[in-house]
CSV table of C-alpha atoms in Angstrom, one decimal:
chain,number,residue,atom,x,y,z
O,1,UNK,CA,11.0,-10.6,-84.6
O,2,UNK,CA,13.8,-8.7,-85.8
O,3,UNK,CA,13.7,-6.7,-88.9
O,4,UNK,CA,17.0,-5.9,-91.0
O,5,UNK,CA,17.0,-2.8,-93.1
O,6,UNK,CA,18.0,-3.7,-96.7
O,7,UNK,CA,18.7,-1.8,-99.9
O,8,UNK,CA,18.8,-3.0,-103.6
O,9,UNK,CA,22.2,-3.9,-104.6
O,10,UNK,CA,23.3,-4.6,-108.0
O,11,UNK,CA,25.9,-7.1,-108.5
O,12,UNK,CA,28.2,-6.3,-111.4
O,13,UNK,CA,31.7,-7.8,-112.1
O,14,UNK,CA,33.4,-6.1,-109.5
O,15,UNK,CA,35.5,-7.9,-106.8
O,16,UNK,CA,34.0,-9.0,-103.6
O,17,UNK,CA,35.8,-6.5,-101.5
O,18,UNK,CA,33.9,-3.7,-103.5
O,19,UNK,CA,30.4,-4.8,-102.2
O,20,UNK,CA,28.4,-5.4,-99.1
O,21,UNK,CA,26.3,-8.3,-98.5
O,22,UNK,CA,23.2,-6.6,-99.4
O,23,UNK,CA,23.3,-3.5,-97.1
O,24,UNK,CA,21.9,-5.6,-94.3
O,25,UNK,CA,22.5,-4.7,-90.8
O,26,UNK,CA,22.9,-7.9,-88.6
O,27,UNK,CA,24.0,-7.8,-84.9
O,28,UNK,CA,25.9,-11.1,-85.3
O,29,UNK,CA,29.3,-11.0,-87.2
O,30,UNK,CA,28.4,-14.7,-88.2
O,31,UNK,CA,25.1,-13.6,-89.7
O,32,UNK,CA,27.1,-11.1,-91.6
O,33,UNK,CA,29.6,-13.6,-92.7
O,34,UNK,CA,26.5,-16.1,-94.1
O,35,UNK,CA,25.1,-13.0,-96.1
O,36,UNK,CA,28.4,-12.0,-97.7
O,37,UNK,CA,29.2,-15.5,-98.4
O,38,UNK,CA,25.9,-15.7,-100.1
O,39,UNK,CA,26.3,-12.4,-101.9
O,40,UNK,CA,29.9,-13.8,-103.2
O,41,UNK,CA,27.8,-16.8,-104.9
O,42,UNK,CA,25.4,-14.0,-106.2
O,43,UNK,CA,28.2,-12.2,-107.9
O,44,UNK,CA,29.6,-15.2,-109.6
O,45,UNK,CA,26.3,-16.0,-111.2
O,46,UNK,CA,25.4,-12.5,-112.2
O,47,UNK,CA,22.6,-11.9,-109.9
O,48,UNK,CA,21.0,-9.2,-107.8
O,49,UNK,CA,20.2,-9.3,-104.2
O,50,UNK,CA,16.9,-7.4,-103.6
O,51,UNK,CA,15.6,-7.6,-100.4
O,52,UNK,CA,16.3,-9.1,-96.9
O,53,UNK,CA,14.8,-9.7,-93.6
O,54,UNK,CA,15.9,-11.2,-90.5
O,55,UNK,CA,13.3,-13.6,-88.3
O,56,UNK,CA,14.8,-15.0,-85.1
O,57,UNK,CA,18.4,-14.3,-86.4
O,58,UNK,CA,17.9,-15.9,-89.8
O,59,UNK,CA,18.7,-13.9,-92.7
O,60,UNK,CA,16.7,-14.6,-95.9
O,61,UNK,CA,17.8,-12.8,-98.9
O,62,UNK,CA,15.9,-13.0,-101.9
O,63,UNK,CA,18.0,-13.2,-105.5
O,64,UNK,CA,16.9,-12.5,-109.0
O,65,UNK,CA,18.8,-12.7,-112.1
O,66,UNK,CA,20.3,-9.7,-113.9
O,67,UNK,CA,19.7,-11.4,-117.4
O,68,UNK,CA,17.7,-9.6,-120.0
O,69,UNK,CA,13.9,-9.5,-119.8
O,70,UNK,CA,13.5,-11.2,-123.0
O,71,UNK,CA,15.5,-14.1,-121.5
O,72,UNK,CA,13.2,-14.6,-118.8
O,73,UNK,CA,10.1,-14.4,-120.9
O,74,UNK,CA,11.5,-17.0,-123.3
O,75,UNK,CA,11.6,-19.5,-120.5
O,76,UNK,CA,15.4,-19.8,-120.1
O,77,UNK,CA,15.3,-18.6,-116.7
O,78,UNK,CA,16.6,-21.2,-114.1
O,79,UNK,CA,13.4,-21.0,-112.1
O,80,UNK,CA,12.1,-18.7,-109.3
O,81,UNK,CA,14.2,-16.4,-107.4
O,82,UNK,CA,15.9,-18.5,-104.8
O,83,UNK,CA,16.0,-17.7,-101.1
O,84,UNK,CA,18.7,-17.9,-98.4
O,85,UNK,CA,17.4,-20.0,-95.6
O,86,UNK,CA,18.7,-20.6,-92.3
O,87,UNK,CA,20.7,-23.6,-93.6
O,88,UNK,CA,24.0,-24.1,-91.5
O,89,UNK,CA,27.4,-23.1,-93.1
O,90,UNK,CA,29.8,-26.2,-93.7
O,91,UNK,CA,33.4,-26.1,-93.6
O,92,UNK,CA,33.7,-26.1,-97.2
O,93,UNK,CA,31.6,-22.6,-97.1
O,94,UNK,CA,33.7,-21.2,-94.7
O,95,UNK,CA,37.1,-22.0,-96.4
O,96,UNK,CA,35.7,-20.9,-99.8
O,97,UNK,CA,37.6,-17.7,-99.7
O,98,UNK,CA,41.1,-19.8,-99.3
O,99,UNK,CA,39.9,-22.5,-101.7
O,100,UNK,CA,42.7,-21.5,-104.3
O,101,UNK,CA,45.5,-21.7,-101.5
O,102,UNK,CA,44.1,-25.0,-100.4
O,103,UNK,CA,44.4,-26.3,-104.0
O,104,UNK,CA,48.0,-25.2,-104.1
O,105,UNK,CA,48.3,-26.8,-100.7
O,106,UNK,CA,47.1,-30.1,-101.9
O,107,UNK,CA,49.3,-30.2,-104.9
O,108,UNK,CA,52.5,-29.2,-103.0
O,109,UNK,CA,52.0,-31.8,-100.2
O,110,UNK,CA,51.8,-34.7,-102.9
O,111,UNK,CA,55.1,-33.7,-104.2
O,112,UNK,CA,56.7,-33.1,-100.8
O,113,UNK,CA,55.6,-36.3,-99.3
O,114,UNK,CA,56.0,-38.4,-102.2
O,115,UNK,CA,59.2,-37.1,-103.7
O,116,UNK,CA,61.4,-39.5,-101.6
O,117,UNK,CA,59.4,-42.7,-100.9
O,118,UNK,CA,56.3,-43.5,-103.0
O,119,UNK,CA,55.5,-46.4,-100.6
O,120,UNK,CA,55.1,-44.2,-97.7
O,121,UNK,CA,53.4,-41.5,-99.9
O,122,UNK,CA,50.6,-44.3,-100.6
O,123,UNK,CA,50.1,-44.9,-96.7
O,124,UNK,CA,49.9,-40.9,-96.1
O,125,UNK,CA,47.7,-40.6,-99.0
O,126,UNK,CA,45.0,-43.0,-97.3
O,127,UNK,CA,44.7,-40.0,-94.6
O,128,UNK,CA,45.1,-37.2,-97.1
O,129,UNK,CA,42.2,-38.5,-99.1
O,130,UNK,CA,39.8,-39.5,-96.2
O,131,UNK,CA,37.5,-36.5,-96.1
O,132,UNK,CA,39.6,-34.4,-93.9
O,133,UNK,CA,38.7,-30.8,-94.1
O,134,UNK,CA,42.1,-29.2,-94.1
O,135,UNK,CA,41.0,-27.3,-91.1
O,136,UNK,CA,44.5,-26.3,-90.0
O,137,UNK,CA,46.0,-25.1,-92.9
O,138,UNK,CA,42.8,-23.5,-93.7
O,139,UNK,CA,43.2,-21.6,-90.5
O,140,UNK,CA,46.9,-20.5,-91.4
O,141,UNK,CA,45.5,-19.0,-94.8
O,142,UNK,CA,42.6,-17.3,-93.0
O,143,UNK,CA,44.8,-15.8,-90.3
O,144,UNK,CA,47.7,-14.9,-92.8
O,145,UNK,CA,45.3,-13.0,-95.0
O,146,UNK,CA,43.5,-11.5,-92.0
O,147,UNK,CA,46.7,-10.1,-90.9
O,148,UNK,CA,48.2,-8.8,-94.2
O,149,UNK,CA,46.2,-5.6,-94.0
O,150,UNK,CA,47.8,-4.8,-90.7
O,151,UNK,CA,51.5,-4.7,-91.9
O,152,UNK,CA,50.5,-3.6,-95.6
O,153,UNK,CA,51.6,-6.9,-97.4
O,154,UNK,CA,49.4,-7.6,-100.5
O,155,UNK,CA,49.9,-11.5,-101.0
O,156,UNK,CA,50.9,-14.7,-99.1
O,157,UNK,CA,54.7,-15.2,-98.6
O,158,UNK,CA,56.5,-18.4,-99.3
O,159,UNK,CA,56.7,-18.7,-95.5
O,160,UNK,CA,53.1,-18.6,-95.0
O,161,UNK,CA,52.3,-21.5,-97.5
O,162,UNK,CA,55.2,-23.6,-96.4
O,163,UNK,CA,53.8,-23.2,-92.8
O,164,UNK,CA,50.5,-24.6,-93.8
O,165,UNK,CA,52.1,-27.7,-95.5
O,166,UNK,CA,54.2,-28.4,-92.4
O,167,UNK,CA,51.3,-28.1,-90.1
O,168,UNK,CA,49.2,-30.5,-92.4
O,169,UNK,CA,52.0,-32.9,-92.4
O,170,UNK,CA,52.5,-32.9,-88.6
O,171,UNK,CA,48.8,-33.3,-88.3
O,172,UNK,CA,48.5,-36.3,-90.7
O,173,UNK,CA,51.6,-37.9,-88.8
O,174,UNK,CA,49.9,-37.6,-85.5
O,175,UNK,CA,46.7,-39.1,-86.9
O,176,UNK,CA,48.6,-42.1,-88.2
O,177,UNK,CA,50.4,-42.6,-85.1
O,178,UNK,CA,47.1,-42.3,-83.0
O,179,UNK,CA,45.3,-44.9,-84.9
O,180,UNK,CA,48.3,-47.3,-84.1
O,181,UNK,CA,48.1,-46.5,-80.3
O,182,UNK,CA,44.5,-46.6,-80.1
O,183,UNK,CA,44.1,-49.6,-82.4
O,184,UNK,CA,41.7,-48.0,-84.3
O,185,UNK,CA,40.4,-49.6,-87.4
O,186,UNK,CA,38.4,-46.8,-89.0
O,187,UNK,CA,39.2,-43.1,-89.7
O,188,UNK,CA,36.5,-40.9,-91.1
O,189,UNK,CA,34.7,-44.1,-92.4
O,190,UNK,CA,38.0,-45.5,-94.2
O,191,UNK,CA,40.4,-48.3,-93.0
O,192,UNK,CA,43.1,-46.8,-91.3
O,193,UNK,CA,46.9,-46.8,-92.6
O,194,UNK,CA,48.0,-49.6,-90.2
O,195,UNK,CA,44.8,-51.8,-90.8
O,196,UNK,CA,45.9,-51.6,-94.6
O,197,UNK,CA,49.5,-51.6,-94.6
O,198,UNK,CA,50.4,-53.0,-91.2
O,199,UNK,CA,51.8,-51.4,-87.8
O,200,UNK,CA,55.4,-51.2,-89.1
O,201,UNK,CA,54.6,-49.2,-92.2
O,202,UNK,CA,52.2,-47.0,-90.3
O,203,UNK,CA,54.7,-46.1,-87.8
O,204,UNK,CA,57.4,-45.5,-90.4
O,205,UNK,CA,55.0,-43.5,-92.2
O,206,UNK,CA,54.3,-41.1,-89.4
O,207,UNK,CA,57.9,-40.9,-88.5
O,208,UNK,CA,58.9,-40.0,-92.1
O,209,UNK,CA,56.4,-37.2,-92.1
O,210,UNK,CA,57.3,-35.8,-88.8
O,211,UNK,CA,61.0,-35.7,-89.9
O,212,UNK,CA,59.9,-34.3,-93.3
O,213,UNK,CA,58.0,-31.5,-91.7
O,214,UNK,CA,60.9,-30.7,-89.3
O,215,UNK,CA,63.4,-30.5,-92.1
O,216,UNK,CA,61.1,-28.0,-93.9
O,217,UNK,CA,60.5,-26.3,-90.5
O,218,UNK,CA,64.2,-25.7,-90.0
O,219,UNK,CA,64.5,-24.3,-93.7
O,220,UNK,CA,62.1,-21.6,-92.7
O,221,UNK,CA,65.0,-20.0,-90.6
O,222,UNK,CA,62.7,-18.3,-88.1
O,223,UNK,CA,63.6,-19.4,-84.7
O,224,UNK,CA,60.3,-18.1,-83.0
O,225,UNK,CA,58.3,-20.3,-85.4
O,226,UNK,CA,61.0,-23.2,-85.2
O,227,UNK,CA,60.5,-23.2,-81.3
O,228,UNK,CA,56.6,-22.9,-81.6
O,229,UNK,CA,56.1,-26.0,-83.7
O,230,UNK,CA,58.8,-27.9,-82.1
O,231,UNK,CA,56.7,-27.7,-78.9
O,232,UNK,CA,53.8,-29.0,-80.7
O,233,UNK,CA,55.6,-32.3,-81.5
O,234,UNK,CA,56.8,-32.7,-77.8
O,235,UNK,CA,53.2,-31.9,-76.8
O,236,UNK,CA,51.7,-34.6,-78.9
O,237,UNK,CA,53.9,-37.1,-77.0
O,238,UNK,CA,53.1,-35.6,-73.5
O,239,UNK,CA,49.4,-36.0,-74.5
O,240,UNK,CA,49.6,-39.5,-75.4
O,241,UNK,CA,51.4,-40.3,-72.2
O,242,UNK,CA,49.1,-38.4,-70.0
O,243,UNK,CA,46.1,-40.1,-71.7
O,244,UNK,CA,47.8,-43.7,-71.2
O,245,UNK,CA,48.6,-43.0,-67.7
O,246,UNK,CA,44.8,-41.9,-66.6
O,247,UNK,CA,42.8,-44.7,-68.3
O,248,UNK,CA,39.8,-45.6,-66.2
O,249,UNK,CA,40.8,-43.2,-63.7
O,250,UNK,CA,37.5,-41.8,-62.2
O,251,UNK,CA,39.4,-39.2,-60.2
O,252,UNK,CA,40.8,-37.3,-63.3
O,253,UNK,CA,40.0,-33.7,-63.0
O,254,UNK,CA,38.5,-31.2,-65.6
O,255,UNK,CA,41.9,-29.3,-65.6
O,256,UNK,CA,43.9,-32.5,-66.3
O,257,UNK,CA,41.4,-33.2,-69.2
O,258,UNK,CA,41.9,-29.9,-70.7
O,259,UNK,CA,45.7,-29.9,-70.5
O,260,UNK,CA,45.6,-33.3,-72.3
O,261,UNK,CA,43.3,-31.8,-74.9
O,262,UNK,CA,45.6,-28.8,-75.3
O,263,UNK,CA,48.5,-31.2,-75.9
O,264,UNK,CA,46.6,-33.5,-78.2
O,265,UNK,CA,44.5,-30.9,-80.1
O,266,UNK,CA,44.6,-27.3,-79.1
O,267,UNK,CA,48.6,-27.0,-79.4
O,268,UNK,CA,48.9,-27.6,-83.1
O,269,UNK,CA,45.9,-25.4,-84.1
O,270,UNK,CA,47.4,-22.6,-81.6
O,271,UNK,CA,50.9,-22.9,-83.2
O,272,UNK,CA,49.0,-22.7,-86.9
O,273,UNK,CA,47.4,-19.4,-86.1
O,274,UNK,CA,50.1,-17.7,-84.3
O,275,UNK,CA,52.7,-18.8,-86.8
O,276,UNK,CA,50.8,-17.4,-89.6
O,277,UNK,CA,50.5,-14.0,-87.8
O,278,UNK,CA,54.4,-14.0,-87.1
O,279,UNK,CA,55.0,-14.4,-90.9
O,280,UNK,CA,52.7,-11.5,-91.5
O,281,UNK,CA,54.9,-9.4,-89.4
O,282,UNK,CA,52.3,-8.1,-87.0
O,283,UNK,CA,53.3,-7.1,-83.5
O,284,UNK,CA,53.8,-9.7,-80.7
O,285,UNK,CA,50.4,-8.8,-79.0
O,286,UNK,CA,48.4,-9.4,-82.1
O,287,UNK,CA,50.3,-12.8,-82.6
O,288,UNK,CA,49.6,-13.7,-79.1
O,289,UNK,CA,45.9,-13.1,-79.6
O,290,UNK,CA,45.9,-15.3,-82.7
O,291,UNK,CA,47.7,-18.0,-80.5
O,292,UNK,CA,45.0,-17.6,-77.8
O,293,UNK,CA,42.3,-17.7,-80.6
O,294,UNK,CA,43.7,-20.9,-81.9
O,295,UNK,CA,44.1,-22.4,-78.4
O,296,UNK,CA,40.5,-21.9,-77.4
O,297,UNK,CA,39.1,-22.9,-80.8
O,298,UNK,CA,41.1,-25.9,-80.4
O,299,UNK,CA,39.9,-26.7,-76.8
O,300,UNK,CA,36.2,-26.0,-77.9
O,301,UNK,CA,36.5,-28.5,-80.8
O,302,UNK,CA,37.9,-31.1,-78.7
O,303,UNK,CA,35.1,-30.9,-76.4
O,304,UNK,CA,32.5,-30.9,-79.3
O,305,UNK,CA,34.2,-34.1,-80.4
O,306,UNK,CA,33.9,-35.7,-76.9
O,307,UNK,CA,30.2,-34.8,-76.9
O,308,UNK,CA,29.6,-36.2,-80.3
O,309,UNK,CA,31.4,-39.4,-79.4
O,310,UNK,CA,28.1,-39.8,-77.3
O,311,UNK,CA,25.4,-38.2,-79.3
O,312,UNK,CA,26.1,-39.2,-82.9
O,313,UNK,CA,25.8,-42.8,-84.4
O,314,UNK,CA,28.8,-45.1,-85.7
O,315,UNK,CA,28.1,-44.0,-89.3
O,316,UNK,CA,28.2,-40.2,-88.7
O,317,UNK,CA,31.3,-40.8,-86.6
O,318,UNK,CA,33.1,-42.9,-88.8
O,319,UNK,CA,33.9,-44.9,-85.7
O,320,UNK,CA,32.1,-46.7,-83.1
O,321,UNK,CA,30.2,-44.6,-80.8
O,322,UNK,CA,31.4,-44.3,-77.2
O,323,UNK,CA,34.8,-45.5,-78.4
O,324,UNK,CA,36.8,-43.2,-76.2
O,325,UNK,CA,34.8,-44.5,-73.0
O,326,UNK,CA,35.3,-48.0,-74.0
O,327,UNK,CA,39.1,-47.6,-74.2
O,328,UNK,CA,39.1,-45.9,-70.8
O,329,UNK,CA,39.6,-42.4,-72.3
O,330,UNK,CA,37.4,-40.2,-69.8
O,331,UNK,CA,36.4,-37.0,-71.6
O,332,UNK,CA,34.4,-34.0,-70.4
O,333,UNK,CA,30.8,-35.6,-70.5
O,334,UNK,CA,31.9,-38.6,-68.4
O,335,UNK,CA,33.9,-36.3,-66.0
O,336,UNK,CA,30.8,-34.2,-65.3
O,337,UNK,CA,28.6,-37.2,-64.9
O,338,UNK,CA,30.9,-38.9,-62.5
O,339,UNK,CA,30.4,-35.9,-60.2
O,340,UNK,CA,26.7,-37.1,-59.5
O,341,UNK,CA,26.5,-40.5,-60.8
O,342,UNK,CA,28.2,-43.2,-58.2
O,343,UNK,CA,26.9,-46.0,-60.3
O,344,UNK,CA,29.0,-44.7,-63.3
O,345,UNK,CA,32.1,-45.0,-61.3
O,346,UNK,CA,31.5,-48.4,-60.3
O,347,UNK,CA,31.0,-49.5,-63.9
O,348,UNK,CA,34.1,-47.7,-65.1
O,349,UNK,CA,36.2,-49.1,-62.6
O,350,UNK,CA,35.3,-52.8,-63.6
O,351,UNK,CA,36.8,-51.6,-67.2
O,352,UNK,CA,33.5,-53.0,-68.8
O,353,UNK,CA,34.3,-56.5,-68.1
O,354,UNK,CA,30.6,-57.4,-68.1
O,355,UNK,CA,28.4,-57.9,-70.9
O,356,UNK,CA,26.2,-54.6,-71.6
O,357,UNK,CA,28.2,-52.7,-69.0
O,358,UNK,CA,29.5,-50.3,-71.7
O,359,UNK,CA,26.1,-49.5,-73.0
O,360,UNK,CA,24.9,-48.9,-69.4
O,361,UNK,CA,27.7,-46.4,-68.7
O,362,UNK,CA,26.9,-44.7,-72.0
O,363,UNK,CA,23.3,-44.4,-71.1
O,364,UNK,CA,24.2,-43.1,-67.6
O,365,UNK,CA,26.2,-40.2,-69.3
O,366,UNK,CA,23.4,-39.5,-71.6
O,367,UNK,CA,20.7,-39.1,-69.0
O,368,UNK,CA,22.9,-36.9,-66.8
O,369,UNK,CA,23.8,-33.2,-67.2
O,370,UNK,CA,27.3,-34.2,-68.4
O,371,UNK,CA,26.5,-33.5,-72.0
O,372,UNK,CA,24.8,-30.2,-71.1
O,373,UNK,CA,27.6,-29.1,-68.8
O,374,UNK,CA,30.3,-30.1,-71.6
O,375,UNK,CA,28.4,-28.1,-74.0
O,376,UNK,CA,28.6,-25.1,-71.8
O,377,UNK,CA,32.1,-25.7,-71.7
O,378,UNK,CA,32.7,-25.6,-75.4
O,379,UNK,CA,30.8,-22.5,-75.6
O,380,UNK,CA,32.9,-20.8,-72.9
O,381,UNK,CA,35.8,-21.5,-74.9
O,382,UNK,CA,34.2,-20.5,-78.1
O,383,UNK,CA,33.6,-17.0,-76.4
O,384,UNK,CA,37.2,-16.5,-75.6
O,385,UNK,CA,38.3,-17.4,-79.1
O,386,UNK,CA,35.8,-14.8,-80.6
O,387,UNK,CA,37.0,-12.1,-78.4
O,388,UNK,CA,40.6,-12.7,-79.5
O,389,UNK,CA,39.7,-11.8,-83.2
O,390,UNK,CA,38.7,-8.1,-82.0
O,391,UNK,CA,42.2,-7.1,-82.7
O,392,UNK,CA,42.1,-7.8,-86.4
O,393,UNK,CA,40.4,-5.4,-89.1
O,394,UNK,CA,37.2,-6.1,-90.4
O,395,UNK,CA,37.5,-8.3,-93.3
O,396,UNK,CA,35.9,-11.3,-95.0
O,397,UNK,CA,38.9,-13.4,-93.6
O,398,UNK,CA,38.1,-12.3,-89.9
O,399,UNK,CA,34.5,-13.1,-90.5
O,400,UNK,CA,35.6,-16.7,-91.6
O,401,UNK,CA,37.5,-17.1,-88.6
O,402,UNK,CA,34.6,-16.1,-86.4
O,403,UNK,CA,32.4,-18.6,-88.5
O,404,UNK,CA,34.7,-21.2,-87.8
O,405,UNK,CA,34.2,-21.0,-84.1
O,406,UNK,CA,30.4,-20.9,-84.8
O,407,UNK,CA,30.4,-23.8,-87.1
O,408,UNK,CA,32.1,-26.0,-84.5
O,409,UNK,CA,29.2,-25.3,-82.0
O,410,UNK,CA,26.7,-25.9,-84.5
O,411,UNK,CA,27.9,-29.5,-84.7
O,412,UNK,CA,26.2,-30.1,-81.2
O,413,UNK,CA,23.2,-27.9,-81.7
C-alpha cells in the first residue's frame, strides 16, 4: 500500500492554474493529471477537497461542499461527499481543458467545408457526426498550449487554429477514402458515406476535402509546415499501396507493418504535434521531440486498434470483429502468432475459402502469445512518447498529453 500526503485545500473562485490538485504527491504524472482534473471539477461546483490517499496507485480524494452549514442541515445538500474512484479517464476528460478550442473548431469546419458545396458537406458530416473524438485537432491544441509558455505567447494564433482544422479535414477525407477501398459498410456504428451516397459521391467528397485542406494549408504561408503536411497526404497513398500489395502475405515482417502503420496513422499525428510546436515558435529540438511524441503515440494507437480488432465485439468496434484479418491485412497480433503457429499460415494462405476458417484463424491468434506481444509493442512505443514530453514545462496541458498515451493503453487493459 502506498500513502500520499495530503492537505486541506479550499477551492474558491480562482483559476485552475492557481491551485494544486489537493496537495497530493503522486509518483505517476498520469495520477497527478487525474487528481488535477478532478480538482478542476470541484472548483467549478464550489467544493473543497479535504483528504486523499493512494492505494495501489488509485487516488481517492474526498470532496465536501463549501456551502453554509445551514444549507446542509436543511437537507438541500446533494448527498454524501463524493469519492474519486479508480475510474479510467475518457478521451473527453483528457480534452476538457481544450474543449472551448474544439467547439470553435467544429463551427469553423462546418463553414469551411460546407461553404462551396452543401451536397459534399452532407457527406462529410456523416463522418464529423459519427462519434469521433477529434483526437488529432485536440493534440494540436494541447501541444500548442503546452509550448506557448516556452516562447512567451499568451494565446493561440490564427495559424494554430487553422492547422487543427486542416488536420481534421485531412483525417476525415482519409476515412472516407479508406471506407471505399475497404468496402466497409460501417464506421463507428454508422453507415459509411459510400454506403449512403454511393461510391462516386464518397470519392468526390474525399477529394474535395483533400483539395480544400491543401488550399488552406498553402495560405498558412509556412514552408516547413506545408512540406510537413503535404508529406502526410503522400504517406496515406503509400500506406494504402503497401497494404494492398501485402494482403494475405504470411511473410510480412514487423518492420514492414510498422512502416505501413506510420504511413496510414502515425504520420498525420506526428505532423499535427510538430506543426503545432512550429507555430508556437519553439526551437527545432523541441518541435522534433513533438514529432517523435506524435509518431510513437500514433504507432501505439494503431497497435492497440489492431489488438481490439480481435478482443472486442462487433458492437464495441462498430464493425465486424476480425475484419482486418478477413481482408488479408495481417497486423501485429497475427504477425507474432505466425512465428509459432504453422496452422495459422496454412489457413491464411487459403484466403479463408473454407467455411469456418476465419473463426479458426481468430481463435489461433487469441490462444497464441500474439496478443500479449502486440500489447508489449504498444507499451514500448508509449514509453518513447512519454519520454519525448520531458522537454516541455510542467503544465496541465503536458499532463493531458501524457494522459492521452496512458488512455490509449488502458483500452487494452
